[in-house]
Amino acid sequence: MAPPAQSQRSPSPSQPSGKSEVSDLKLQLRQLAGSRAPGVDDSKRELFKKVISYMTIGIDVSSLFGEMVMCSATSDIVLKKMCYLYVGNYAKVNPDLALLTINFLQRDCRDEDPMIRGLALRSLCSLRVANLVEYLVGPLGSGLKDSNSYVRMVAVMGVLKLYHISASTCIDADFPSILKHLMLHDSDTQVVANCLSALQEIWSAEASTSEEASREREALISKPFIYYLLNRIKEFCEWAQCLVLELVTKYVPSDSSEIFDIMNLLEDRLQHANGAVVLATIRVFLQLTLSMTDVHQQVYERIKAPLLTLVSSGSPEQSYAVLSHLHLLVMRAPYVFSSDYKHFYCQYNEPSYVKRLKLEMLTAVANESNTYEIVTELCEYAANVDIPIARESIRAVGKIALQQYDVNAIVDRLLQFLEMEKDYVTAEALVLVKDLLRKYPQWSHDCIAVVGNISSKNVQEPKAKAALIWMLGEYSQDMQDAPYVLESLVENWDEEHSAEVRLHLLTAMMKCFFKRPPETQSALGAALAAGIADFHQDVHDRALFYYRILRYNVSVAERVVNPPKQAVSVFADTQSSEIKDRIFDEFNSLSVLYQKPSYMFTDKEHRGPLEFADELGNLSIGEAANNVVPTQMVEENDKDLLLTTSEKEETKGSRNNGSAYSVPYDGSSTSVFASQTQIESAVSNPTLAGHSPQASFAIDDLLGLGIPAAPAVLSPPQLKLNTKAALDPSTFQQKWRQLPVALSQEISVSPQGVAALTAPQALLRHMQSHSIHCIASGGQSPNFKFFFFAQKFEESSNYLVECVINTSSAKAQVKIKADDQNTSQDFSTLFESALSKFGTS
Amino acid sequence: MLQCIFLLSDSGEVMLEKQLTGHRVDRSICDWFWDHVISQGDSFKSQPVIASPTHYLFQVVREGITFLACTQVEMPPLMGIEFLCRVSDVLSDYLGGLNEDVIKDNFVIVYELLDEMIDNGFPLTTEANILREMIAPPNIVSKVLSVVTGNSSNVSDTLPGATGSCIPWRAAEPKYANNEVYVDLVEEMDAVINRDGALVKCEVYGEVRVNSHLSGLPDLTLSFANPSILDDVRFHPCVRFRPWESHQVLSFVPPDGEFKLMSYRIKKLKSTPLYVKPQLTSDAGKCRVNVLVGIRNDPGKTIDSITLEFQLPPCILSADLNSNHGTVNILGNKICSWTIGRIPKDKTPSLSGTLLLETELERLHVFPTFRVGFRIMGVALSGLQIDKLDLKTAPSRLYKGFRALTRAGEFEVRS
C-alpha cells in the first residue's frame, strides 16, 4: 500500500482528492493532541478512523505521522490499535519519524494490561526499520518472560520478525535458545507452536552457515521431540496441528511398531472438522507407510471416507483443493476407489475445472464391474450444455474403451454419438473410433458401416477430418465409395487449410491406390501433383517422397506406406510415472493443484545453483579418470550399443517425425504410440525381419534420392567415448550449472545390479569400464547418488550425468546434460546399457 | 505462509489490505487479479488457486466480496483456503452478514480481527467464540451499553481466559440463570435422477448444530438411536474420540453459544421425497415441455418451498410456459424458475408449454437439467435419530430442545 498507489488509480469524483482533506485532518489532530477535555477520545476516534480509511483507499496520509504520534497518548485501546495500524504502515518509508513512535510503544510494552503489552510489542516488531532494532531487544526479552501467554505468544513471533530485519541482532541476543527453552517447557500450546514455526524458519536459514543451527534443525525431527509434540497434539489449535503434522512427515520412524503407534495416535485427526488438518494427517499416513505395501493399501481404504466427506461438505473452493488431492490418489490407486465411482459424477452446477477432474477420475476407476454405469453416466454429459465438458466426456468414454477388454457395449455408445448430429460430438467420436480401430481391428466391420454414412462435408475440425480420412484410406477395401470420397476431397485441395489433413489425405490416397488401383489412379496423380505444389514444406516433401518411391518400385512403396499392421496394445500416458511420484511426494502442497511437481513451477534461477552447491558439498569427490579401461570391453560394448541405439532411434524417429513420414498417426493429443510403431513394422517386414540395421539401410537408400524426410533415422549413431576422459570438479560444477537438462529419464536396474550395489564404489568401477567416469558419489542403502561424466572420443564434447539410484525400488533417475545436445540421446542409450550390465559382468 | 490479505468489492476495488510479513505485496497484484477474473468471464468459474507472475493467489468469494491471499512459498493449499473461509465466516458472524458497505463501515473491526487471527502469515485463533471475548462485536447491545456506561471501548478488558486453559474453545466458566441447550439436525439431500426416472445417486450430508448456554464446565453426552447408518463423520475439536470409537457416543464439553458439533454423510439412500417427471418432445422447430411434480414418499411432514429451476438451452428463441399451480418466471439469463410452494391436495402441479427453437434447428439436442429445491421441517430424511442428551452434573433448571430439518442440496433431474 505504501507508497500509496494514488497515481495508479484515477480518483473518482466521490473520493476525496487528498490534499486539502489531509491538511484539514492535520489541523484538527493538532488541536486535539494536547487536549484533556472530556470526550476528546471520541473525536480522536472519528479522526483516526478517517485517517485509516484514507489510507485504505490509497491516499497518502504519511504527512500526518507526527500528529498521529502526538495523539497516541491515550488509554483507549481502539485508538491505540488504529494508531498501531497507521504506524505499522508508514514506518518503513519514514524511518526517521518512526523513531518518534518507539517511545510510546516501549511504554505500552510495560502497560499493566496484557492485551496492550501484546499489541504494542506486535506493532513494535512490525515497524521493520533496520536502524531501530536496538530498541526491540529489551521489550522482546521481557515479553518472552511475560506472565501472560498472549504476550509470550506475540513476543515469539516478534523474535522471528526481528530475525528477518536483522539476523545478527537476533542471534547475538541469544533469542533462539530462549525460544527453544519456551518450546520445550511452556504450558501454553500456542506459544509452543509459535516457537516451533519461528525456530524452523530461523534454523533453516542459519543451517547453511552454522553447524549448531543445522544440528538443532535435525533435533526438531528427533524421536523425543516428535513424541513430545504428538502426545500433546490435541491441545494445539487446529492451525498449529497442521504445523506439527507437517513436521512429523519429515520424521523417519525406526521400526514398524513405531509407525503403528503414530498412526493410532493420529487416527482421530482424520475426523477433524478442519480440512487442512485432515489432509496433513493423510500425508503423514501415506508417507509413513510408503515402504509397507499392504499397510499402504489399508491406509488408502482408511482415508477414503474422510476425503470423500471433505469433498462433499466444504465450500466449492475447499472441495476443489481436496478433489485435486483425491485425483492424485485415484490416479495412483484407482482400484481402491472403484466402488465409489458415484462420488465422481458431475453435478450440473459445478465449475468446469471441477468437472474436468471428476471426468479424469471416472475414467481411471472404470473396471469390469462398473464400466456400464460409468459409460452411461458419461453419455449423459455428452448432451451437456457446456461444450468443452461434453467433449471431454466423449473422450473419457473413448479412454475407458481403450483400457477395457470388453468393449462391446462401449462401441455401440460411440457409434450412437456419431448419429447424434452434433458437429463437435461427431468430431470427437470420429477421433475415438479411429483410436479404437487401431487397438481392436476386429471391430472394423461395425464401425466402418457407421462411419461410411458420415458425410465428410459435415466434419470440419482438422483432427476429426484427419481421422475420417485415415479410416477411409485404411479400410478403403470395405467402404464402397472410399475412392470417390477421397477424390472429392482432393478436388477441394486448395480449400483445405490444415496441413495435417492434407498429409493424411496423401497417405490415404496411397493406401487406397494399393487396394483399388483402377479407381484411384487418376485421383492419386492429382493428389501428388497438388501435394508437390503445396506451399507447406512437410506436405510438399511427403508428396515428392511418395512420387519418387512409386517411380522407384511400387511394391517397395506398398511395403513402406501400407505394411501389415499390428494392433496397438498400449497407448502411453501423457504424464510420466516419475512426475506422478514426484507430485505424490509433495502431497498437501500447491504442486497437487497444479498437477506439476514443484520444481516445474518454482523459479529455477533462484534455487538451482544454490541447491546444487549444497548437494555437491555433501558428496565425496571421487578419484576420477585414474583407471585404464580395457579397450576390448569398450568395443564389445559398442557393438551391442549399435544395435540398441538404432532400434531406439527408429522408435524415436517415428514418434517425433511421424507426420513427415508414412505414419499417419502419432496419436491423438492425449496418447502416443508406446512401443509398436508403424514405421517399425514397415521396416521389419517378413523378408527382413530381425535385421533392423539392414532395414534402416533400405530406407536409407530410398531416401538417398535427396528427400530430407527423417534425418534422425539415417545416422546410426557411432558414439564412441574417450576412455581416458578427464574433467576437474570445478569445471564439472560450472558446466552443470550452465547446461540445460537434455534428457531426464527413469531406468530400471537389474536385480543383480541392485545386489552388487552395496557401496557406491562398486558402480564407479563398473561404469569406468564403460568409459563413464565418476566425479562425485555418496549416499547409503537404499539411496545412492552419483555424478558421472564422459567425453566423446577425440572430441572435447562432454556429457554430464546425475544418477540417483534407489535400490529398494530398483530404479535409477537419470538426468543428462551435454555440450552437444544432438547426441545426448545416443549417450543416454549408451549409459543405460552400461548400467543394465552392472552386476552381470 | 500467507504474505498479504486483500478484501475486494464486487467491482474490484480494494476495500482493505492487511500486510502480514516483511515482504510487502504491492497492490498492483489486485489489478492483475481483477483482469484475470474478467478475462475468465465469470468469477464463479475461475479457480480458487491461481498462479500470477509474482505470487500464488488464493481466492474465496462470498456474497460478492473476494477474499484474496497472496503467498510466494509452497504451502498446504487447504490451509490458505480454509483460513480465508474462516475469515469470511467470522466476519459475517461479527458484522451480521457480508457486503461492501458493512465492511467499509466496520473496517477497524476487520483490521482488529485479522490482527488476532493471523500473525506473521501463520493462522492463530479462528474460533469466533474466543475472538468475541477479545473484540466485542459491533452490535446494538454493545452500542447501547457504551452509551449508558460511558465506556466507549469495544474491547473487553480481560483477555480470554481460555488461552491458558486446556479447553481452548471454551471461555472460563460462564454463568446463566437459565441453562439451555438446543440440538438441530440439518440435512441436505443430494440426488441425481436420470431421464428414465432411475435414481443414479442419492446421499445426505448432515450437520449436528448445537446452541448451548450452560453454566460452568458442562460435560455432555449425545447418543443416536441408529448411529450405524452413518458413513463418515467429522467432529468439532471438542468431541472426545474414544467414546465414539467404542460406543458411537458423542462426549464433549461444548463451546459457549452456537457451533457445529459434527457433520456426517450417509450414502446410498433408496428414495427421494419428491418425484419430478420431465417430458420433452421436439419436432419441426418446436419443443413441447411437460413437467410433473408430486410426492413419491411421504416423509410425514409437509414439504415446503418447493421450487424447480432449469436453464433454457441457448438455441431457444422464445418460451411459453405455464403451470396449473404456483408461478413461472423466466429470468434474464434464460433461467426458468417455477415456484410451487406446497403440493396441493387436489391436483398434481404441472408445468407445460412450448419452446421455439432457432430457425434451421429441427429438434432439440441439448437437454436441460432440472434443479429442485424443497424444505421439510421436523424430519431428518436420512432417518438419523437422536436418542438422548445427558449432562453429567445437571443444573437444577435445564432446558433441552431438539429439531430437525431437511432441505434439498444438489437435487438434479435430467431430461
GROMACS .gro file of C-alpha atoms in nm, chain A residues 309-432:
model
  124
  309THR     CA    1  -1.674  -3.632   0.303
  310LEU     CA    2  -1.444  -3.334   0.276
  311VAL     CA    3  -1.527  -3.307  -0.091
  312SER     CA    4  -1.899  -3.304  -0.033
  313SER     CA    5  -1.908  -3.091   0.280
  314GLY     CA    6  -1.700  -2.782   0.218
  315SER     CA    7  -1.739  -2.471   0.010
  316PRO     CA    8  -1.660  -2.505  -0.362
  317GLU     CA    9  -1.311  -2.373  -0.302
  318GLN     CA   10  -1.235  -2.631  -0.036
  319SER     CA   11  -1.389  -2.905  -0.243
  320TYR     CA   12  -1.163  -2.819  -0.528
  321ALA     CA   13  -0.847  -2.837  -0.322
  322VAL     CA   14  -0.949  -3.169  -0.170
  323LEU     CA   15  -1.062  -3.302  -0.503
  324SER     CA   16  -0.722  -3.231  -0.653
  325HIS     CA   17  -0.565  -3.446  -0.385
  326LEU     CA   18  -0.825  -3.713  -0.430
  327HIS     CA   19  -0.750  -3.703  -0.800
  328LEU     CA   20  -0.385  -3.775  -0.731
  329LEU     CA   21  -0.472  -4.072  -0.510
  330VAL     CA   22  -0.726  -4.209  -0.753
  331MET     CA   23  -0.470  -4.195  -1.030
  332ARG     CA   24  -0.225  -4.385  -0.812
  333ALA     CA   25  -0.464  -4.649  -0.686
  334PRO     CA   26  -0.780  -4.650  -0.896
  335TYR     CA   27  -0.893  -4.993  -0.778
  336VAL     CA   28  -0.934  -4.866  -0.423
  337PHE     CA   29  -1.191  -4.615  -0.536
  338SER     CA   30  -1.366  -4.823  -0.799
  339SER     CA   31  -1.667  -4.888  -0.580
  340ASP     CA   32  -1.707  -4.518  -0.504
  341TYR     CA   33  -1.738  -4.411  -0.863
  342LYS     CA   34  -2.068  -4.238  -0.798
  343HIS     CA   35  -1.886  -3.973  -0.599
  344PHE     CA   36  -1.717  -3.863  -0.915
  345TYR     CA   37  -2.039  -3.799  -1.100
  346CYS     CA   38  -2.058  -3.438  -1.207
  347GLN     CA   39  -2.321  -3.207  -1.069
  348TYR     CA   40  -2.482  -2.961  -1.302
  349ASN     CA   41  -2.373  -2.656  -1.106
  350GLU     CA   42  -2.011  -2.741  -1.059
  351PRO     CA   43  -1.749  -2.522  -1.223
  352SER     CA   44  -1.586  -2.684  -1.522
  353TYR     CA   45  -1.245  -2.726  -1.358
  354VAL     CA   46  -1.410  -2.950  -1.101
  355LYS     CA   47  -1.596  -3.143  -1.367
  356ARG     CA   48  -1.275  -3.199  -1.556
  357LEU     CA   49  -1.107  -3.352  -1.253
  358LYS     CA   50  -1.407  -3.571  -1.194
  359LEU     CA   51  -1.412  -3.695  -1.552
  360GLU     CA   52  -1.050  -3.798  -1.526
  361MET     CA   53  -1.124  -3.986  -1.208
  362LEU     CA   54  -1.423  -4.160  -1.357
  363THR     CA   55  -1.200  -4.273  -1.641
  364ALA     CA   56  -0.941  -4.404  -1.401
  365VAL     CA   57  -1.171  -4.603  -1.173
  366ALA     CA   58  -1.360  -4.777  -1.452
  367ASN     CA   59  -1.326  -5.154  -1.434
  368GLU     CA   60  -1.524  -5.460  -1.541
  369SER     CA   61  -1.789  -5.420  -1.274
  370ASN     CA   62  -1.874  -5.053  -1.309
  371THR     CA   63  -1.798  -4.970  -1.670
  372TYR     CA   64  -2.157  -4.991  -1.777
  373GLU     CA   65  -2.279  -4.738  -1.520
  374ILE     CA   66  -1.989  -4.504  -1.576
  375VAL     CA   67  -2.025  -4.503  -1.951
  376THR     CA   68  -2.398  -4.449  -1.921
  377GLU     CA   69  -2.331  -4.151  -1.697
  378LEU     CA   70  -2.067  -4.013  -1.929
  379CYS     CA   71  -2.307  -4.037  -2.219
  380GLU     CA   72  -2.543  -3.812  -2.025
  381TYR     CA   73  -2.277  -3.544  -2.021
  382ALA     CA   74  -2.239  -3.562  -2.397
  383ALA     CA   75  -2.566  -3.372  -2.414
  384ASN     CA   76  -2.429  -3.119  -2.166
  385VAL     CA   77  -2.472  -2.750  -2.234
  386ASP     CA   78  -2.109  -2.695  -2.153
  387ILE     CA   79  -1.947  -2.795  -2.480
  388PRO     CA   80  -1.587  -2.841  -2.358
  389ILE     CA   81  -1.718  -3.076  -2.090
  390ALA     CA   82  -1.932  -3.263  -2.342
  391ARG     CA   83  -1.619  -3.314  -2.550
  392GLU     CA   84  -1.417  -3.425  -2.253
  393SER     CA   85  -1.678  -3.679  -2.157
  394ILE     CA   86  -1.679  -3.831  -2.504
  395ARG     CA   87  -1.304  -3.854  -2.485
  396ALA     CA   88  -1.340  -4.018  -2.147
  397VAL     CA   89  -1.567  -4.282  -2.295
  398GLY     CA   90  -1.301  -4.350  -2.555
  399LYS     CA   91  -1.028  -4.376  -2.296
  400ILE     CA   92  -1.232  -4.624  -2.099
  401ALA     CA   93  -1.286  -4.824  -2.415
  402LEU     CA   94  -0.913  -4.834  -2.474
  403GLN     CA   95  -0.836  -4.958  -2.126
  404GLN     CA   96  -1.105  -5.228  -2.114
  405TYR     CA   97  -1.105  -5.575  -2.257
  406ASP     CA   98  -1.475  -5.596  -2.313
  407VAL     CA   99  -1.563  -5.305  -2.534
  408ASN     CA  100  -1.878  -5.445  -2.680
  409ALA     CA  101  -2.121  -5.203  -2.520
  410ILE     CA  102  -1.892  -4.907  -2.548
  411VAL     CA  103  -1.854  -4.936  -2.922
  412ASP     CA  104  -2.229  -4.915  -2.957
  413ARG     CA  105  -2.234  -4.599  -2.750
  414LEU     CA  106  -1.961  -4.442  -2.955
  415LEU     CA  107  -2.144  -4.523  -3.272
  416GLN     CA  108  -2.454  -4.363  -3.123
  417PHE     CA  109  -2.252  -4.048  -3.072
  418LEU     CA  110  -2.183  -4.046  -3.443
  419GLU     CA  111  -2.554  -4.040  -3.504
  420MET     CA  112  -2.625  -3.753  -3.266
  421GLU     CA  113  -2.586  -3.498  -3.543
  422LYS     CA  114  -2.393  -3.251  -3.338
  423ASP     CA  115  -2.075  -3.149  -3.510
  424TYR     CA  116  -1.850  -3.145  -3.205
  425VAL     CA  117  -1.985  -3.477  -3.084
  426THR     CA  118  -1.927  -3.631  -3.424
  427ALA     CA  119  -1.580  -3.484  -3.438
  428GLU     CA  120  -1.475  -3.626  -3.102
  429ALA     CA  121  -1.635  -3.959  -3.172
  430LEU     CA  122  -1.454  -3.994  -3.504
  431VAL     CA  123  -1.118  -3.947  -3.339
  432LEU     CA  124  -1.214  -4.208  -3.081
   0.00000   0.00000   0.00000
